[in-house]
mmCIF file of C-alpha atoms in Angstrom:
data_model
loop_
_atom_site.group_PDB
_atom_site.id
_atom_site.type_symbol
_atom_site.label_atom_id
_atom_site.label_comp_id
_atom_site.label_asym_id
_atom_site.label_seq_id
_atom_site.Cartn_x
_atom_site.Cartn_y
_atom_site.Cartn_z
ATOM 1 C CA UNK T 1 -13.149 -14.048 10.602
ATOM 2 C CA UNK T 2 -14.517 -17.062 8.744
ATOM 3 C CA UNK T 3 -17.030 -14.872 6.864
ATOM 4 C CA UNK T 4 -14.210 -12.521 5.814
ATOM 5 C CA UNK T 5 -12.303 -15.431 4.280
ATOM 6 C CA UNK T 6 -15.467 -16.758 2.604
ATOM 7 C CA UNK T 7 -16.277 -13.370 1.060
ATOM 8 C CA UNK T 8 -12.704 -12.452 0.077
ATOM 9 C CA UNK T 9 -12.239 -12.483 -3.668
ATOM 10 C CA UNK T 10 -10.775 -10.184 -6.280
ATOM 11 C CA UNK T 11 -13.024 -7.473 -7.665
ATOM 12 C CA UNK T 12 -12.781 -6.092 -11.199
ATOM 13 C CA UNK T 13 -16.142 -4.333 -11.351
ATOM 14 C CA UNK T 14 -16.209 -1.217 -9.216
ATOM 15 C CA UNK T 15 -18.862 1.461 -8.809
ATOM 16 C CA UNK T 16 -18.255 5.201 -9.050
ATOM 17 C CA UNK T 17 -19.385 5.632 -5.435
ATOM 18 C CA UNK T 18 -16.717 7.645 -3.587
ATOM 19 C CA UNK T 19 -14.523 6.179 -0.868
ATOM 20 C CA UNK T 20 -14.655 8.499 2.153
ATOM 21 C CA UNK T 21 -11.692 9.609 4.245
ATOM 22 C CA UNK T 22 -13.209 7.730 7.199
ATOM 23 C CA UNK T 23 -13.295 4.556 5.074
ATOM 24 C CA UNK T 24 -9.683 5.121 4.048
ATOM 25 C CA UNK T 25 -8.688 5.557 7.700
ATOM 26 C CA UNK T 26 -10.435 2.293 8.592
ATOM 27 C CA UNK T 27 -8.769 0.462 5.709
ATOM 28 C CA UNK T 28 -5.296 1.728 6.548
ATOM 29 C CA UNK T 29 -5.617 0.905 10.244
ATOM 30 C CA UNK T 30 -4.439 -2.646 9.490
ATOM 31 C CA UNK T 31 -1.090 -1.213 8.354
ATOM 32 C CA UNK T 32 -0.338 1.042 11.298
ATOM 33 C CA UNK T 33 2.327 0.598 13.938
ATOM 34 C CA UNK T 34 0.760 -0.927 17.037
ATOM 35 C CA UNK T 35 3.825 -0.848 19.301
ATOM 36 C CA UNK T 36 7.464 0.203 19.310
ATOM 37 C CA UNK T 37 10.159 -1.930 20.890
ATOM 38 C CA UNK T 38 13.712 -0.699 21.566
ATOM 39 C CA UNK T 39 16.541 -2.875 20.332
ATOM 40 C CA UNK T 40 18.677 -4.784 22.841
ATOM 41 C CA UNK T 41 21.727 -3.808 20.797
ATOM 42 C CA UNK T 42 21.369 -0.011 20.758
ATOM 43 C CA UNK T 43 18.834 2.230 22.490
ATOM 44 C CA UNK T 44 18.521 4.531 19.458
ATOM 45 C CA UNK T 45 17.222 1.648 17.295
ATOM 46 C CA UNK T 46 13.475 1.248 17.722
ATOM 47 C CA UNK T 47 11.548 -1.510 15.984
ATOM 48 C CA UNK T 48 8.118 -0.390 14.804
ATOM 49 C CA UNK T 49 5.816 -3.402 15.065
ATOM 50 C CA UNK T 50 2.801 -3.389 12.778
ATOM 51 C CA UNK T 51 -0.483 -5.225 13.087
ATOM 52 C CA UNK T 52 0.528 -7.794 10.451
ATOM 53 C CA UNK T 53 3.521 -10.119 10.906
ATOM 54 C CA UNK T 54 6.801 -9.075 9.318
ATOM 55 C CA UNK T 55 9.902 -11.190 8.712
ATOM 56 C CA UNK T 56 12.216 -8.554 10.186
ATOM 57 C CA UNK T 57 12.043 -5.992 12.959
ATOM 58 C CA UNK T 58 12.543 -3.065 10.585
ATOM 59 C CA UNK T 59 9.562 -2.551 8.297
ATOM 60 C CA UNK T 60 10.669 -1.999 4.728
ATOM 61 C CA UNK T 61 7.346 -1.323 3.006
ATOM 62 C CA UNK T 62 5.745 2.108 2.811
ATOM 63 C CA UNK T 63 2.307 2.786 1.384
ATOM 64 C CA UNK T 64 1.208 5.602 -0.901
ATOM 65 C CA UNK T 65 -2.321 6.412 -2.044
ATOM 66 C CA UNK T 66 -3.433 7.638 -5.430
ATOM 67 C CA UNK T 67 -7.084 8.708 -5.705
ATOM 68 C CA UNK T 68 -8.613 7.541 -8.971
ATOM 69 C CA UNK T 69 -11.455 10.003 -9.307
ATOM 70 C CA UNK T 70 -13.942 8.656 -6.811
ATOM 71 C CA UNK T 71 -12.538 9.171 -3.346
ATOM 72 C CA UNK T 72 -12.743 12.020 -0.851
ATOM 73 C CA UNK T 73 -8.967 12.408 -0.939
ATOM 74 C CA UNK T 74 -7.705 15.595 -2.520
ATOM 75 C CA UNK T 75 -6.401 15.117 -6.051
ATOM 76 C CA UNK T 76 -2.876 14.329 -4.863
ATOM 77 C CA UNK T 77 -0.587 11.401 -4.200
ATOM 78 C CA UNK T 78 -0.287 10.860 -0.447
ATOM 79 C CA UNK T 79 2.149 8.948 1.768
ATOM 80 C CA UNK T 80 0.725 6.933 4.667
ATOM 81 C CA UNK T 81 2.685 7.319 7.909
ATOM 82 C CA UNK T 82 2.177 4.041 9.753
ATOM 83 C CA UNK T 83 3.529 5.457 13.032
ATOM 84 C CA UNK T 84 1.086 8.370 13.277
ATOM 85 C CA UNK T 85 -1.758 6.984 11.100
ATOM 86 C CA UNK T 86 -1.655 10.161 8.981
ATOM 87 C CA UNK T 87 -1.564 10.978 5.298
ATOM 88 C CA UNK T 88 0.936 13.501 3.958
ATOM 89 C CA UNK T 89 0.408 14.945 0.498
ATOM 90 C CA UNK T 90 3.430 14.242 -1.675
ATOM 91 C CA UNK T 91 2.509 15.264 -5.220
ATOM 92 C CA UNK T 92 -0.386 17.662 -5.788
ATOM 93 C CA UNK T 93 -2.540 17.075 -8.875
ATOM 94 C CA UNK T 94 -0.710 14.234 -10.625
ATOM 95 C CA UNK T 95 -1.507 14.064 -14.339
ATOM 96 C CA UNK T 96 -4.522 11.671 -14.668
ATOM 97 C CA UNK T 97 -3.311 10.359 -18.034
ATOM 98 C CA UNK T 98 0.102 9.582 -16.550
ATOM 99 C CA UNK T 99 -1.576 7.843 -13.589
ATOM 100 C CA UNK T 100 -3.582 5.649 -15.986
ATOM 101 C CA UNK T 101 -0.517 4.816 -18.056
ATOM 102 C CA UNK T 102 1.507 3.998 -14.922
ATOM 103 C CA UNK T 103 -1.188 1.818 -13.373
ATOM 104 C CA UNK T 104 -2.243 0.325 -16.738
ATOM 105 C CA UNK T 105 -5.596 -0.876 -15.379
ATOM 106 C CA UNK T 106 -6.808 -2.291 -18.696
ATOM 107 C CA UNK T 107 -10.262 -2.116 -20.229
ATOM 108 C CA UNK T 108 -11.626 -4.840 -17.936
ATOM 109 C CA UNK T 109 -11.525 -2.547 -14.871
ATOM 110 C CA UNK T 110 -14.233 0.057 -15.475
ATOM 111 C CA UNK T 111 -15.063 2.271 -13.786
ATOM 112 C CA UNK T 112 -11.826 2.614 -11.886
ATOM 113 C CA UNK T 113 -11.941 1.953 -8.136
ATOM 114 C CA UNK T 114 -11.793 4.776 -5.594
ATOM 115 C CA UNK T 115 -8.091 4.525 -4.971
ATOM 116 C CA UNK T 116 -4.877 2.685 -5.587
ATOM 117 C CA UNK T 117 -2.680 1.753 -2.634
ATOM 118 C CA UNK T 118 0.915 1.616 -3.828
ATOM 119 C CA UNK T 119 3.425 -0.505 -1.946
ATOM 120 C CA UNK T 120 6.931 0.945 -1.966
ATOM 121 C CA UNK T 121 10.074 -0.847 -0.858
ATOM 122 C CA UNK T 122 12.702 1.180 0.965
ATOM 123 C CA UNK T 123 15.718 -0.749 -0.268
ATOM 124 C CA UNK T 124 18.330 1.310 1.589
ATOM 125 C CA UNK T 125 16.546 0.825 4.938
ATOM 126 C CA UNK T 126 16.111 -2.931 4.626
ATOM 127 C CA UNK T 127 19.512 -3.758 3.100
ATOM 128 C CA UNK T 128 21.357 -1.718 5.741
ATOM 129 C CA UNK T 129 19.959 -3.982 8.439
ATOM 130 C CA UNK T 130 19.540 -7.355 6.717
ATOM 131 C CA UNK T 131 22.013 -7.187 3.782
ATOM 132 C CA UNK T 132 21.021 -9.337 0.773
ATOM 133 C CA UNK T 133 18.331 -11.139 2.737
ATOM 134 C CA UNK T 134 16.559 -7.800 3.194
ATOM 135 C CA UNK T 135 15.063 -7.735 -0.292
ATOM 136 C CA UNK T 136 13.449 -11.127 0.316
ATOM 137 C CA UNK T 137 12.109 -9.873 3.659
ATOM 138 C CA UNK T 138 10.656 -6.817 1.930
ATOM 139 C CA UNK T 139 8.778 -8.897 -0.645
ATOM 140 C CA UNK T 140 7.405 -11.150 2.092
ATOM 141 C CA UNK T 141 6.268 -8.073 4.017
ATOM 142 C CA UNK T 142 4.611 -6.613 0.907
ATOM 143 C CA UNK T 143 2.587 -9.813 0.500
ATOM 144 C CA UNK T 144 1.561 -9.905 4.160
ATOM 145 C CA UNK T 145 0.563 -6.229 4.114
ATOM 146 C CA UNK T 146 -1.446 -6.715 0.903
ATOM 147 C CA UNK T 147 -3.239 -9.683 2.463
ATOM 148 C CA UNK T 148 -4.096 -7.646 5.571
ATOM 149 C CA UNK T 149 -5.351 -4.765 3.448
ATOM 150 C CA UNK T 150 -7.530 -7.056 1.311
ATOM 151 C CA UNK T 151 -8.998 -8.699 4.404
ATOM 152 C CA UNK T 152 -9.755 -5.282 5.897
ATOM 153 C CA UNK T 153 -11.374 -4.185 2.626
ATOM 154 C CA UNK T 154 -13.591 -7.278 2.671
ATOM 155 C CA UNK T 155 -14.522 -6.687 6.323
ATOM 156 C CA UNK T 156 -15.736 -3.163 5.431
ATOM 157 C CA UNK T 157 -17.588 -4.270 2.297
ATOM 158 C CA UNK T 158 -15.088 -2.998 -0.282
ATOM 159 C CA UNK T 159 -13.779 -4.712 -3.347
ATOM 160 C CA UNK T 160 -10.028 -5.147 -3.699
ATOM 161 C CA UNK T 161 -7.736 -6.273 -6.464
ATOM 162 C CA UNK T 162 -4.022 -6.972 -6.155
ATOM 163 C CA UNK T 163 -2.573 -5.640 -9.401
ATOM 164 C CA UNK T 164 0.772 -6.605 -10.851
ATOM 165 C CA UNK T 165 0.355 -4.996 -14.262
ATOM 166 C CA UNK T 166 1.637 -1.543 -13.299
ATOM 167 C CA UNK T 167 4.672 0.155 -14.851
ATOM 168 C CA UNK T 168 7.082 1.135 -12.096
ATOM 169 C CA UNK T 169 9.262 3.216 -14.442
ATOM 170 C CA UNK T 170 6.225 5.515 -14.844
ATOM 171 C CA UNK T 171 4.767 5.109 -11.344
ATOM 172 C CA UNK T 172 7.949 5.860 -9.370
ATOM 173 C CA UNK T 173 8.392 9.411 -10.772
ATOM 174 C CA UNK T 174 4.714 10.132 -10.035
ATOM 175 C CA UNK T 175 5.413 9.440 -6.358
ATOM 176 C CA UNK T 176 8.807 11.202 -6.424
ATOM 177 C CA UNK T 177 10.643 7.908 -5.893
ATOM 178 C CA UNK T 178 14.127 7.492 -7.288
ATOM 179 C CA UNK T 179 13.573 3.922 -8.520
ATOM 180 C CA UNK T 180 16.870 2.814 -6.935
ATOM 181 C CA UNK T 181 16.664 3.266 -3.149
ATOM 182 C CA UNK T 182 12.867 3.419 -3.190
ATOM 183 C CA UNK T 183 10.626 1.781 -5.786
ATOM 184 C CA UNK T 184 7.050 0.567 -6.169
ATOM 185 C CA UNK T 185 6.592 -3.201 -5.819
ATOM 186 C CA UNK T 186 2.827 -3.639 -5.555
ATOM 187 C CA UNK T 187 -0.546 -2.035 -6.223
ATOM 188 C CA UNK T 188 -3.874 -2.804 -4.555
ATOM 189 C CA UNK T 189 -7.011 -1.274 -6.046
ATOM 190 C CA UNK T 190 -9.741 -0.625 -3.459
ATOM 191 C CA UNK T 191 -13.259 0.671 -4.037
ATOM 192 C CA UNK T 192 -16.945 -0.035 -3.741
ATOM 193 C CA UNK T 193 -17.875 -3.083 -5.825
ATOM 194 C CA UNK T 194 -20.503 -2.494 -8.499
ATOM 195 C CA UNK T 195 -24.032 -3.253 -7.357
ATOM 196 C CA UNK T 196 -23.315 -2.409 -3.708
#
């Protein structure tokens, strides 16, 4: 664990080496549901507990993947199901120019990494349970999930970059999000660092 923390740093220089589906599965394993606990209030409410700590019992962050030209994922936006550890294709063949405009990676990130992991807040889900406090819980969860993903990337020898310069008004439609009840709140680029 100490070596992971020592080696963890942002990466802006990626190689064009593809990220395999096995690598993606390993990376996403830090986000999956590790146990499910029924609520004491109502049997039909089940709290899905993930590997990283969350401020509330109902997870409010979903993750989507966008391949950026050097991953073994099909050319499609995919949703990660944390309960089943599966990917479901959401949007086949998103327009590459629109993806670049939405992510706005800038000239300093070349070549692009293997994939972008998009963090999406489910506002309806979190506010129903936690009211106004839910949005704060969701942002805390997004940060904790991003930290776990970056640590996992470092453990497997990948470079990672938490990116705040994306344009959600362009990114949300790419993922078929309405921008009101569900909206993108974070992007993590993951790929092989250059020279590896």
